[in-house]
Coordinates of C-alpha atoms in Angstrom, one line a residue:
M1 CA 1.6 15.4 35.3
D2 CA 3.4 15.4 38.6
K3 CA 7.2 14.9 38.2
S4 CA 7.2 12.0 40.7
L5 CA 4.7 10.1 38.6
L6 CA 6.9 10.6 35.5
L7 CA 9.9 9.4 37.4
Q8 CA 8.0 6.2 38.3
L9 CA 7.3 5.6 34.6
L10 CA 11.0 6.0 33.8
Q11 CA 12.4 4.2 36.8
G12 CA 14.9 1.5 35.8
T13 CA 14.8 2.4 32.1
G14 CA 18.0 4.4 32.1
Q15 CA 16.0 7.3 30.6
E16 CA 15.6 9.3 33.8
H17 CA 17.6 12.1 32.3
L18 CA 14.6 13.2 30.3
L19 CA 13.5 15.0 33.4
D20 CA 16.8 16.7 34.2
D21 CA 15.4 20.2 33.3
Y22 CA 11.8 19.6 34.4
D23 CA 11.9 22.0 37.3
T24 CA 13.0 24.9 35.1
L25 CA 10.2 24.4 32.5
T26 CA 7.1 26.4 32.0
E27 CA 3.8 24.8 32.6
E28 CA 3.2 24.5 28.8
E29 CA 6.6 22.9 28.3
K30 CA 6.0 20.5 31.2
S31 CA 2.8 19.5 29.5
V32 CA 4.6 18.7 26.2
L33 CA 7.2 16.6 27.9
S34 CA 4.7 14.8 30.1
H35 CA 2.7 13.9 27.0
Q36 CA 5.7 12.4 25.2
I37 CA 6.6 10.3 28.2
A38 CA 3.2 9.2 29.5
H39 CA 0.7 9.4 26.7
S40 CA 2.5 8.5 23.5
G41 CA 2.3 4.8 24.1
L42 CA 6.0 4.3 24.4
D43 CA 7.4 1.4 26.5
F44 CA 10.9 2.6 27.3
S45 CA 12.1 -0.7 28.7
L46 CA 10.9 -2.6 25.7
L47 CA 12.5 0.0 23.4
N48 CA 15.8 -0.5 25.2
V49 CA 15.8 -4.2 24.3
A50 CA 14.8 -3.3 20.7
L51 CA 17.8 -0.9 20.5
R52 CA 20.3 -3.5 21.7
E53 CA 19.0 -6.2 19.4
S54 CA 18.7 -4.0 16.4
L55 CA 22.2 -2.6 16.8
A56 CA 23.6 -6.1 17.2
A57 CA 21.9 -7.1 14.0
L58 CA 23.1 -3.9 12.2
D59 CA 26.7 -4.4 13.4
G60 CA 26.6 -8.1 12.6
G61 CA 25.6 -7.2 9.0
D62 CA 23.3 -10.3 8.6
T63 CA 19.9 -10.5 10.2
T64 CA 19.3 -13.9 8.6
K65 CA 21.4 -15.4 11.5
G66 CA 19.6 -17.0 14.4
M67 CA 20.3 -17.0 18.1
G68 CA 23.9 -17.0 19.0
G69 CA 24.9 -16.0 15.5
Q70 CA 24.1 -19.4 14.0
P71 CA 23.1 -19.5 10.3
S72 CA 19.4 -19.7 9.7
T73 CA 17.5 -21.7 7.2
V74 CA 16.4 -19.3 4.4
E75 CA 13.9 -20.7 1.9
P76 CA 12.2 -19.1 -1.1
P77 CA 8.4 -19.4 -1.5
S78 CA 7.4 -22.9 -2.5
R79 CA 5.6 -23.6 -5.7
E80 CA 2.4 -24.2 -3.7
S81 CA 2.4 -20.8 -2.1
L82 CA 3.2 -18.9 -5.4
F83 CA 0.4 -17.8 -7.7
N84 CA 1.8 -16.6 -11.0
V85 CA -1.0 -14.5 -12.6
A86 CA 0.4 -14.6 -16.1
A87 CA 1.0 -18.3 -16.1
V88 CA -2.5 -19.1 -14.7
K89 CA -4.1 -16.7 -17.2
R90 CA -2.4 -18.6 -20.1
A91 CA -3.3 -22.0 -18.7
N92 CA -6.7 -21.4 -17.2
P93 CA -8.1 -17.9 -17.9
E94 CA -11.4 -18.9 -16.3
A95 CA -9.6 -19.3 -12.9
I96 CA -8.6 -15.6 -13.1
S97 CA -12.2 -14.6 -14.0
R98 CA -13.6 -16.6 -11.1
L99 CA -11.2 -15.0 -8.6
T100 CA -11.9 -11.6 -10.0
R101 CA -15.7 -12.1 -9.7
L102 CA -15.0 -13.2 -6.1
G103 CA -13.2 -10.0 -5.4
F104 CA -15.9 -7.9 -7.0
D105 CA -18.5 -9.6 -4.9
A106 CA -16.6 -8.8 -1.7
I107 CA -16.3 -5.1 -2.9
A108 CA -20.1 -5.0 -3.6
K109 CA -20.8 -6.3 0.0
G110 CA -18.5 -3.7 1.6
Q111 CA -16.1 -6.3 2.8
V112 CA -12.8 -4.7 1.6
A113 CA -10.8 -1.6 2.2
V114 CA -7.6 0.0 1.0
L115 CA -4.8 1.5 3.0
L116 CA -2.2 4.0 1.7
L117 CA 1.1 4.3 3.5
A118 CA 1.6 8.0 3.1
G119 CA 3.7 9.1 6.1
G120 CA 6.8 10.0 4.0
S121 CA 8.0 13.4 3.0
G122 CA 9.1 14.5 -0.4
T123 CA 12.6 15.5 0.6
R124 CA 14.3 13.1 -1.8
L125 CA 12.1 14.4 -4.5
G126 CA 13.2 17.9 -3.8
I127 CA 9.8 19.1 -2.5
S128 CA 8.8 20.3 0.9
T129 CA 5.2 18.9 0.8
P130 CA 4.0 15.4 1.7
K131 CA 5.0 12.8 -1.0
G132 CA 1.3 12.1 -1.8
L133 CA 1.0 15.7 -3.1
F134 CA 3.7 15.1 -5.7
T135 CA 2.8 15.4 -9.4
C136 CA 4.6 14.0 -12.5
E137 CA 5.2 16.9 -14.8
L138 CA 5.8 14.6 -17.8
L139 CA 2.2 13.5 -17.6
R140 CA -0.5 15.6 -19.2
E141 CA -3.1 15.4 -16.4
K142 CA -0.7 16.7 -13.7
K143 CA -2.5 14.8 -11.0
S144 CA -1.1 14.2 -7.6
L145 CA -0.3 10.7 -6.4
F146 CA -3.2 10.9 -4.0
Q147 CA -5.6 11.8 -6.8
F148 CA -4.3 9.0 -9.0
H149 CA -5.0 6.4 -6.3
C150 CA -8.3 7.8 -5.2
E151 CA -9.6 7.8 -8.8
K152 CA -8.6 4.2 -9.1
V153 CA -10.9 3.4 -6.2
L154 CA -13.7 5.4 -7.9
R155 CA -13.2 3.4 -11.1
V156 CA -13.4 0.0 -9.3
Q157 CA -16.6 1.2 -7.5
R158 CA -18.1 2.1 -10.8
L159 CA -17.0 -1.2 -12.4
C160 CA -18.9 -3.0 -9.7
V161 CA -22.1 -1.1 -10.5
E162 CA -21.7 -1.3 -14.3
G163 CA -21.4 -5.1 -14.0
A164 CA -18.1 -5.2 -15.9
L165 CA -17.7 -8.7 -14.6
P166 CA -20.4 -10.9 -13.2
R167 CA -20.3 -11.6 -9.5
A168 CA -19.8 -14.9 -7.9
K169 CA -22.9 -16.7 -6.5
A170 CA -21.7 -17.0 -2.9
P171 CA -18.0 -16.3 -2.4
I172 CA -18.2 -15.4 1.3
E173 CA -20.7 -15.8 4.0
E174 CA -23.2 -13.1 4.4
T175 CA -22.7 -10.6 7.1
E176 CA -25.4 -8.6 8.9
A177 CA -27.7 -7.2 6.3
S178 CA -27.3 -3.4 6.7
E179 CA -26.7 -0.7 4.2
E180 CA -23.3 0.1 5.8
K181 CA -22.0 -3.5 6.0
R182 CA -23.2 -4.4 2.5
G183 CA -21.5 -1.4 0.9
A184 CA -24.8 0.0 -0.3
A185 CA -25.4 -3.1 -2.3
T186 CA -28.3 -1.6 -4.2
G187 CA -26.1 1.3 -5.5
E188 CA -22.4 2.1 -5.9
P189 CA -20.3 0.4 -3.2
V190 CA -18.1 2.5 -0.9
I191 CA -14.6 1.2 -0.3
P192 CA -13.0 2.7 2.8
V193 CA -9.8 4.5 2.1
L194 CA -7.4 4.5 5.0
I195 CA -4.4 6.8 4.9
M196 CA -1.6 6.5 7.3
I197 CA 0.1 9.9 7.7
S198 CA 2.8 11.2 10.0
E199 CA 2.7 14.0 12.6
E200 CA 4.7 16.2 10.2
N201 CA 2.4 15.9 7.2
A202 CA -1.0 15.3 8.9
E203 CA -2.3 18.8 8.6
A204 CA -1.1 19.4 5.0
T205 CA -2.5 16.1 3.9
R206 CA -5.9 16.5 5.4
R207 CA -6.1 20.1 4.1
F208 CA -5.2 18.9 0.6
F209 CA -8.0 16.4 0.6
A210 CA -10.6 18.8 1.9
E211 CA -9.5 21.5 -0.6
N212 CA -9.8 19.0 -3.5
D213 CA -13.3 17.7 -2.4
W214 CA -11.8 14.3 -1.5
F215 CA -11.0 13.6 -5.2
G216 CA -14.6 12.4 -5.8
L217 CA -14.7 10.1 -2.7
K218 CA -17.1 10.7 0.1
A219 CA -15.6 12.6 3.1
T220 CA -16.7 9.8 5.4
Q221 CA -15.0 7.3 3.2
V222 CA -11.5 8.6 3.9
I223 CA -10.0 7.7 7.2
F224 CA -6.8 9.3 8.4
F225 CA -4.7 7.9 11.2
V226 CA -1.2 8.8 12.4
Q227 CA 2.0 6.8 12.1
G228 CA 3.7 6.4 15.5
M229 CA 7.0 8.2 16.4
L230 CA 9.9 6.6 18.1
P231 CA 12.8 8.2 20.2
C232 CA 16.2 8.7 18.7
Y233 CA 19.1 7.3 20.7
D234 CA 22.8 7.8 21.5
A235 CA 24.3 4.5 20.4
A236 CA 27.1 4.4 23.0
S237 CA 25.0 5.1 26.1
G238 CA 21.5 4.0 24.9
R239 CA 20.1 7.3 26.2
I240 CA 17.3 9.1 24.4
L241 CA 18.6 12.3 22.7
M242 CA 16.9 15.6 23.5
A243 CA 15.8 18.1 20.9
S244 CA 15.2 20.7 23.6
P245 CA 14.9 20.7 27.4
F246 CA 11.3 19.6 27.0
Q247 CA 11.2 17.5 23.9
M248 CA 12.7 14.2 23.0
C249 CA 14.3 13.7 19.5
V250 CA 11.8 11.5 17.7
S251 CA 11.4 10.2 14.1
P252 CA 8.7 8.2 12.3
G253 CA 8.7 4.6 13.4
G254 CA 8.5 3.0 9.9
N255 CA 5.6 1.5 8.0
G256 CA 5.5 -1.3 10.5
G257 CA 3.9 1.1 12.9
V258 CA 0.7 0.6 10.9
Y259 CA -0.3 -2.3 13.2
S260 CA -0.3 -0.3 16.5
S261 CA -1.6 2.8 14.8
L262 CA -4.7 0.9 13.6
S263 CA -5.5 0.2 17.2
R264 CA -6.0 3.9 17.9
A265 CA -8.8 6.3 17.0
P266 CA -8.6 8.0 13.6
L267 CA -8.1 11.7 13.0
P268 CA -10.8 14.0 11.6
P269 CA -10.4 14.4 7.8
H270 CA -9.3 18.0 8.4
A271 CA -8.4 19.9 11.5
G272 CA -10.8 22.7 10.6
D273 CA -13.9 20.5 10.8
G274 CA -14.4 20.9 14.5
G275 CA -11.9 18.2 15.6
R276 CA -14.2 15.2 15.0
F277 CA -14.5 12.6 12.4
P278 CA -17.5 13.4 10.2
E279 CA -19.5 10.4 11.3
T280 CA -20.6 10.3 14.9
P281 CA -17.8 8.3 16.7
R282 CA -18.6 5.2 18.5
T283 CA -17.1 4.6 22.0
D284 CA -16.2 1.6 23.9
P285 CA -17.5 1.0 27.5
A286 CA -14.6 3.0 28.9
G287 CA -15.5 6.0 26.8
S288 CA -12.5 6.1 24.5
D289 CA -13.0 6.7 20.8
E290 CA -13.5 3.8 18.5
S291 CA -10.2 2.5 16.9
V292 CA -9.7 2.2 13.2
L293 CA -9.7 -1.6 13.5
D294 CA -13.0 -1.5 15.4
R295 CA -14.6 0.8 12.9
L296 CA -13.6 -1.6 10.0
R297 CA -14.9 -4.5 12.0
R298 CA -18.2 -2.8 12.7
V299 CA -18.9 -2.0 9.0
G300 CA -18.0 -5.5 7.9
V301 CA -14.6 -5.2 6.3
R302 CA -12.7 -8.4 6.1
Y303 CA -9.7 -7.7 3.9
V304 CA -7.5 -4.6 3.5
Q305 CA -5.1 -3.9 0.7
I306 CA -2.0 -2.0 1.8
F307 CA 0.4 -0.2 -0.5
S308 CA 2.8 2.6 -0.7
V309 CA 1.6 6.0 -2.0
D310 CA 4.7 6.4 -4.2
N311 CA 3.9 3.5 -6.5
L312 CA 2.3 5.2 -9.5
L313 CA 1.1 1.9 -11.0
A314 CA -0.3 0.3 -7.9
K315 CA -3.5 -1.5 -8.7
V316 CA -5.6 -0.1 -5.9
A317 CA -8.7 -2.1 -4.7
D318 CA -7.6 -4.9 -7.0
P319 CA -10.6 -7.4 -7.3
L320 CA -8.2 -10.3 -8.3
F321 CA -6.0 -9.6 -5.3
Y322 CA -9.0 -9.7 -2.9
G323 CA -10.5 -12.7 -4.6
Y324 CA -7.3 -14.8 -4.3
A325 CA -7.0 -13.9 -0.6
I326 CA -10.6 -15.0 0.0
D327 CA -10.3 -18.1 -2.1
T328 CA -7.3 -19.3 -0.2
N329 CA -8.4 -18.1 3.2
A330 CA -5.1 -16.3 3.5
Q331 CA -4.1 -14.1 6.3
V332 CA -1.6 -12.2 4.1
V333 CA -1.1 -12.2 0.3
V334 CA 1.8 -10.2 -1.0
K335 CA 2.4 -9.1 -4.6
T336 CA 5.8 -9.7 -6.1
T337 CA 7.7 -9.4 -9.4
P338 CA 10.8 -11.4 -10.4
K339 CA 14.1 -9.7 -9.8
T340 CA 15.6 -8.2 -12.9
S341 CA 19.0 -9.5 -12.0
P342 CA 20.9 -11.1 -9.1
E343 CA 22.4 -7.6 -8.3
E344 CA 19.1 -5.7 -8.1
R345 CA 18.9 -3.9 -4.8
V346 CA 15.6 -5.1 -3.6
G347 CA 14.4 -7.2 -0.7
V348 CA 12.9 -10.7 -1.5
F349 CA 10.2 -12.7 0.2
A350 CA 11.5 -15.8 2.0
R351 CA 11.1 -17.9 5.0
V352 CA 13.8 -17.6 7.7
N353 CA 13.7 -20.5 10.1
G354 CA 10.2 -21.2 8.8
E355 CA 8.8 -17.7 9.4
W356 CA 7.7 -15.5 6.5
G357 CA 9.3 -12.1 5.9
V358 CA 11.6 -10.1 3.7
V359 CA 15.3 -10.6 3.4
E360 CA 16.9 -7.4 2.3
Y361 CA 19.5 -7.4 -0.5
T362 CA 22.2 -6.4 2.0
E363 CA 21.3 -9.5 4.1
L364 CA 20.8 -12.1 1.3
G365 CA 24.5 -12.8 0.6
E366 CA 26.1 -13.4 -2.7
A367 CA 25.6 -17.2 -2.7
R368 CA 21.9 -16.9 -2.3
A369 CA 21.6 -13.9 -4.6
I370 CA 23.1 -15.8 -7.6
A371 CA 21.6 -19.3 -6.8
R372 CA 19.4 -20.7 -9.5
E373 CA 16.8 -23.4 -9.8
P374 CA 18.4 -26.4 -11.5
H375 CA 15.5 -27.3 -13.7
T376 CA 14.4 -23.8 -14.9
G377 CA 17.5 -21.7 -14.5
E378 CA 15.5 -19.0 -12.6
L379 CA 16.9 -17.2 -9.6
R380 CA 15.9 -19.1 -6.4
F381 CA 15.4 -15.9 -4.4
S382 CA 13.6 -13.8 -7.0
C383 CA 10.3 -12.7 -5.4
A384 CA 10.9 -9.0 -5.1
N385 CA 9.0 -7.0 -2.5
I386 CA 7.0 -4.2 -4.2
A387 CA 5.2 -3.2 -1.0
C388 CA 1.7 -4.2 -1.9
H389 CA -0.2 -6.6 0.3
V390 CA -3.6 -7.8 1.2
C391 CA -4.2 -8.6 4.9
S392 CA -7.2 -10.1 6.6
L393 CA -8.7 -7.9 9.3
A394 CA -8.1 -10.9 11.6
F395 CA -4.4 -10.8 10.9
L396 CA -4.2 -7.0 11.4
A397 CA -5.9 -7.4 14.8
Y398 CA -3.6 -10.2 15.8
A399 CA -0.5 -8.3 14.6
S400 CA -1.6 -5.2 16.4
E401 CA -1.7 -7.2 19.7
R402 CA 1.8 -8.6 19.0
A403 CA 3.2 -5.2 18.1
A404 CA 2.4 -3.9 21.6
S405 CA 5.2 -6.1 23.0
S406 CA 7.4 -6.5 19.9
V407 CA 11.1 -5.8 19.8
L408 CA 11.4 -6.3 16.0
Y409 CA 13.0 -3.1 14.9
H410 CA 15.7 -2.1 12.5
A411 CA 18.4 0.4 13.5
A412 CA 19.9 3.0 11.3
R413 CA 22.8 5.4 12.1
K414 CA 21.8 8.9 11.2
R415 CA 22.8 12.5 11.9
I416 CA 20.2 13.9 14.3
P417 CA 19.6 17.5 15.3
T418 CA 19.7 17.8 19.1
R419 CA 19.7 20.6 21.7
N420 CA 23.5 20.5 21.5
G421 CA 23.7 20.5 17.8
P422 CA 23.8 17.6 15.2
V423 CA 25.1 14.3 16.4
M424 CA 25.4 10.8 15.0
G425 CA 22.6 8.8 16.6
V426 CA 20.3 5.9 16.0
K427 CA 16.8 5.8 14.6
L428 CA 14.6 2.8 15.0
E429 CA 12.1 1.6 12.4
A430 CA 9.7 -1.3 12.2
F431 CA 8.7 -2.7 8.7
I432 CA 5.3 -4.0 7.8
F433 CA 6.7 -7.3 6.7
D434 CA 8.3 -8.0 10.1
M435 CA 4.9 -9.2 11.4
F436 CA 4.3 -11.6 8.5
R437 CA 6.0 -14.2 10.6
Y438 CA 2.8 -14.4 12.6
C439 CA 0.6 -15.5 9.7
K440 CA 0.5 -19.1 10.8
A441 CA -0.3 -18.2 14.4
S442 CA -3.1 -15.8 13.3
R443 CA -4.5 -18.5 10.9
A444 CA -4.6 -21.0 13.8
V445 CA -6.6 -18.6 15.9
E446 CA -9.0 -18.0 13.1
A447 CA -9.3 -21.7 12.3
A448 CA -10.6 -22.3 15.7
K449 CA -13.5 -20.1 15.1
E450 CA -16.8 -21.2 13.7
T451 CA -16.7 -18.8 10.8
R452 CA -13.5 -20.5 9.5
K453 CA -15.0 -23.9 10.0
A454 CA -18.0 -22.9 7.9
A455 CA -15.7 -21.5 5.2
A456 CA -13.8 -24.8 5.0
E457 CA -17.0 -26.7 4.6
E458 CA -17.9 -24.5 1.6
G459 CA -14.8 -25.8 -0.1
N460 CA -12.2 -23.1 0.7
P461 CA -9.3 -24.9 2.3
P462 CA -7.3 -22.9 4.8
G463 CA -3.9 -21.9 3.7
E464 CA -1.0 -24.0 5.1
D465 CA 0.4 -21.1 7.0
G466 CA -1.9 -18.3 6.0
F467 CA 0.7 -16.7 3.7
R468 CA 0.5 -16.5 -0.1
V469 CA 2.6 -14.9 -2.9
M470 CA 1.0 -13.4 -6.0
Q471 CA 3.5 -12.9 -8.9
V472 CA 2.4 -10.0 -11.1
D473 CA 3.7 -8.1 -14.2
R474 CA 6.2 -5.5 -13.1
G475 CA 5.5 -3.2 -16.0
G476 CA 1.8 -3.2 -15.1
E477 CA 2.0 -2.7 -11.4
F478 CA 5.2 -1.2 -10.2
A479 CA 6.5 2.3 -10.9
P480 CA 8.0 3.7 -7.7
I481 CA 8.8 7.4 -7.3
K482 CA 11.5 7.6 -4.6
N483 CA 14.2 9.9 -6.1
S484 CA 14.4 13.1 -8.0
D485 CA 15.1 13.1 -11.7
A486 CA 18.8 13.7 -10.8
A487 CA 19.0 10.0 -10.0
T488 CA 18.8 7.2 -12.6
T489 CA 16.2 4.9 -11.1
D490 CA 12.8 5.2 -9.3
T491 CA 12.3 8.8 -10.5
P492 CA 9.2 10.7 -11.6
T493 CA 10.4 10.4 -15.2
T494 CA 11.0 6.6 -15.1
A495 CA 7.6 6.1 -13.4
A496 CA 5.8 8.3 -15.9
R497 CA 7.4 6.5 -18.8
L498 CA 6.3 3.1 -17.3
L499 CA 2.7 4.4 -17.0
L500 CA 2.7 5.7 -20.6
K501 CA 4.2 2.5 -21.9
L502 CA 1.4 0.5 -20.1
H503 CA -1.4 2.7 -21.4
T504 CA 0.0 2.8 -24.9
R505 CA 0.0 -1.0 -24.8
W506 CA -3.6 -1.0 -23.8
V507 CA -4.5 1.1 -26.8
E508 CA -2.3 -0.9 -29.2
E509 CA -4.1 -4.1 -28.1
L510 CA -7.5 -2.3 -28.5
L511 CA -6.8 -1.0 -32.0
S512 CA -5.4 -4.4 -33.1
G513 CA -8.8 -5.9 -32.2
V514 CA -10.9 -3.5 -34.2
D515 CA -13.1 -5.2 -36.9
R516 CA -11.6 -3.7 -40.1
T517 CA -14.7 -4.8 -42.1
A518 CA -16.9 -2.4 -40.1
L519 CA -14.7 0.6 -40.8
G520 CA -15.3 3.3 -43.5
G521 CA -19.1 2.6 -43.6
E522 CA -22.0 4.6 -42.2
G523 CA -21.0 4.4 -38.5
G524 CA -23.1 5.6 -35.7
G525 CA -20.9 8.3 -34.1
K526 CA -21.2 12.0 -33.8
G527 CA -18.5 12.7 -36.5
R528 CA -16.9 10.9 -39.4
V529 CA -15.9 7.2 -39.4
I530 CA -12.2 6.2 -39.5
T531 CA -10.9 4.2 -42.4
P532 CA -8.8 0.9 -42.2
E533 CA -5.8 2.9 -43.6
E534 CA -6.0 5.4 -40.7
L535 CA -6.3 2.6 -38.2
E536 CA -3.1 1.0 -39.6
R537 CA -1.3 4.3 -39.5
A538 CA -2.3 4.8 -35.9
L539 CA -1.1 1.3 -35.0
G540 CA 2.2 2.0 -36.8
I541 CA 2.7 5.2 -34.8
L542 CA 2.2 3.4 -31.5
R543 CA 4.5 0.5 -32.5
E544 CA 7.3 2.8 -33.6
G545 CA 7.1 4.7 -30.4
K546 CA 6.3 8.1 -32.1
R547 CA 3.4 8.9 -29.8
W548 CA 2.3 7.8 -26.3
V549 CA -1.1 7.5 -24.7
E550 CA -2.1 8.5 -21.2
V551 CA -5.4 7.2 -19.9
S552 CA -7.2 8.7 -16.9
P553 CA -7.8 6.3 -14.0
L554 CA -11.5 7.3 -14.2
V555 CA -11.7 5.9 -17.7
S556 CA -9.9 2.6 -17.4
Y557 CA -8.5 0.4 -14.5
Q558 CA -6.7 -2.2 -16.5
G559 CA -7.4 -1.5 -20.2
E560 CA -11.2 -2.0 -20.1
G561 CA -13.7 0.5 -21.3
L562 CA -11.7 2.1 -24.1
A563 CA -13.9 1.1 -27.0
P564 CA -15.8 4.4 -27.1
Y565 CA -12.5 6.2 -27.6
V566 CA -11.3 4.3 -30.7
E567 CA -12.1 6.9 -33.3
Y568 CA -10.9 9.8 -31.1
L569 CA -7.6 7.9 -30.5
V570 CA -7.0 7.2 -34.2
E571 CA -7.8 10.8 -35.1
R572 CA -5.4 12.2 -32.5
L573 CA -2.6 9.7 -33.3
V574 CA -2.8 10.3 -37.0
Y575 CA -3.6 14.0 -37.3
G576 CA -2.7 15.4 -33.9
S577 CA 0.5 17.2 -32.9
E578 CA 0.8 16.2 -29.2
D579 CA 3.4 13.8 -28.1
I580 CA 1.0 12.3 -25.5
V581 CA -2.6 11.6 -26.5
L582 CA -4.8 12.0 -23.4
V583 CA -7.9 9.9 -22.9
D584 CA -10.2 11.3 -20.2
E585 CA -13.9 11.4 -19.6
S586 CA -14.3 14.5 -21.7
T587 CA -13.3 12.6 -24.9
N588 CA -15.8 9.8 -24.5
G589 CA -17.5 9.0 -27.8
K590 CA -16.2 12.2 -29.4
F591 CA -16.0 10.6 -32.8
G592 CA -18.3 7.6 -32.2
A593 CA -17.5 4.0 -31.3
A594 CA -15.9 1.4 -33.5
K595 CA -16.9 -2.2 -33.6
I596 CA -14.5 -4.4 -31.7

């Protein structure tokens, strides 16, 4: 691009220095710099405002203050907006079943998707590969995080076909009857798997999926798109730092970049496939490639579950999660677990001046952190953010539009390598929860549409502000892997132990429910039949923590489907020598099935 045109783009932004060496650059170098300035979607004037405001918030130390530094009103989720899964299951288990059926029905109709936030590197884990490639050495299967999550999707798809739970009669209005939109309703549904990657790990991630045959998924089912990059700044001058005479210093813009990234075209699954997405891309009238959002809209997706790739226990494609979002007509549903203590270093969901978001532990303040409900004694601000959300496609589209003009960023002072050596600079990040404040506005837009009116007439009342909170079991859904085993928390070892504890609990509950009177008889298996004494010995081993059980995601999603493995489990627990008994598809029915 001509230098004069680039200067026009930078005029008045204070970033004209980006072109100081332009006349000395080669044509190839000019092309690189021109692309960064003109074709990366950066609004330099807007980013200047974001830099000033985020630095003011950082230096002030409390982003819960309003305009002029005045204290804001900070409120925890109300009883009406909080859905406690365990409490509802105890009081009204049919309600959980109904919502789960609702979710399965949406899955069968092709109306849901999942989105992995996988732009991070494995630096803190001591690896040079993308974080999604990481494997827990303590576990027997040695599967990568990507494989774990993809196999959970496969299991949910199979549960839909197997009829593990009956479907609802008419949970959502029918969309256009096509094979693509209905999720191949006559066969196994196909849940789109979106993966947000970074420029740094894009090639390695796509190659990993291709080399591993998409972990059982269809190649066209996996949609990669790139997280945006943001310039790094000198805090004193506000000028963008330069990595070289023809490159700005840039860094990933945070998971909040998902909104603007969804409005762009996806990448091909692997760079070696000819540079195109496997399916013939659609184009808009202007001729540009179809965006990820447009693609989802075209195939009939209405809700997207978003989660972090480093959560080993994430319930991917959770039917209950989808069902609750559908039932409440929510724009956003977030999963939460109660804080373990007032001191736990975790952000909490709250409303600041009536707008939903996350208040980080550094911003909450001691008074709020220790405040308790007078009637229950529970912490008032206890809804910990575990980075797992369901968003309606309507909300994602609305947030994508707002993100284009947003100055909601968070500043962090970091040492940044530049053309003149490492310097202390500022990186900007946007967080996915920053846009949750627009739930009410997004719901209002949807409420004006005929589809929302029809849904209300069917008995699904619109959410008060489009935002809902689902409280789940931490031990069953949250095992983050953020640090190496040199740390004490959120390590591969702590995550693996949480998974083993959960799976062992599944098996203990399974064995406890076996009909003792049916043991020791003729049996219908391929081998011998276990005795009541062996069953009790196996239970004792589990209860005393002498052995653990690891269950493949392909075998069970949440403890279901383990009955065919009872006799195998008892035999390995009682007579085996391994510390961890592995249950995978190869051991199905190895010793016959016990009566439950």
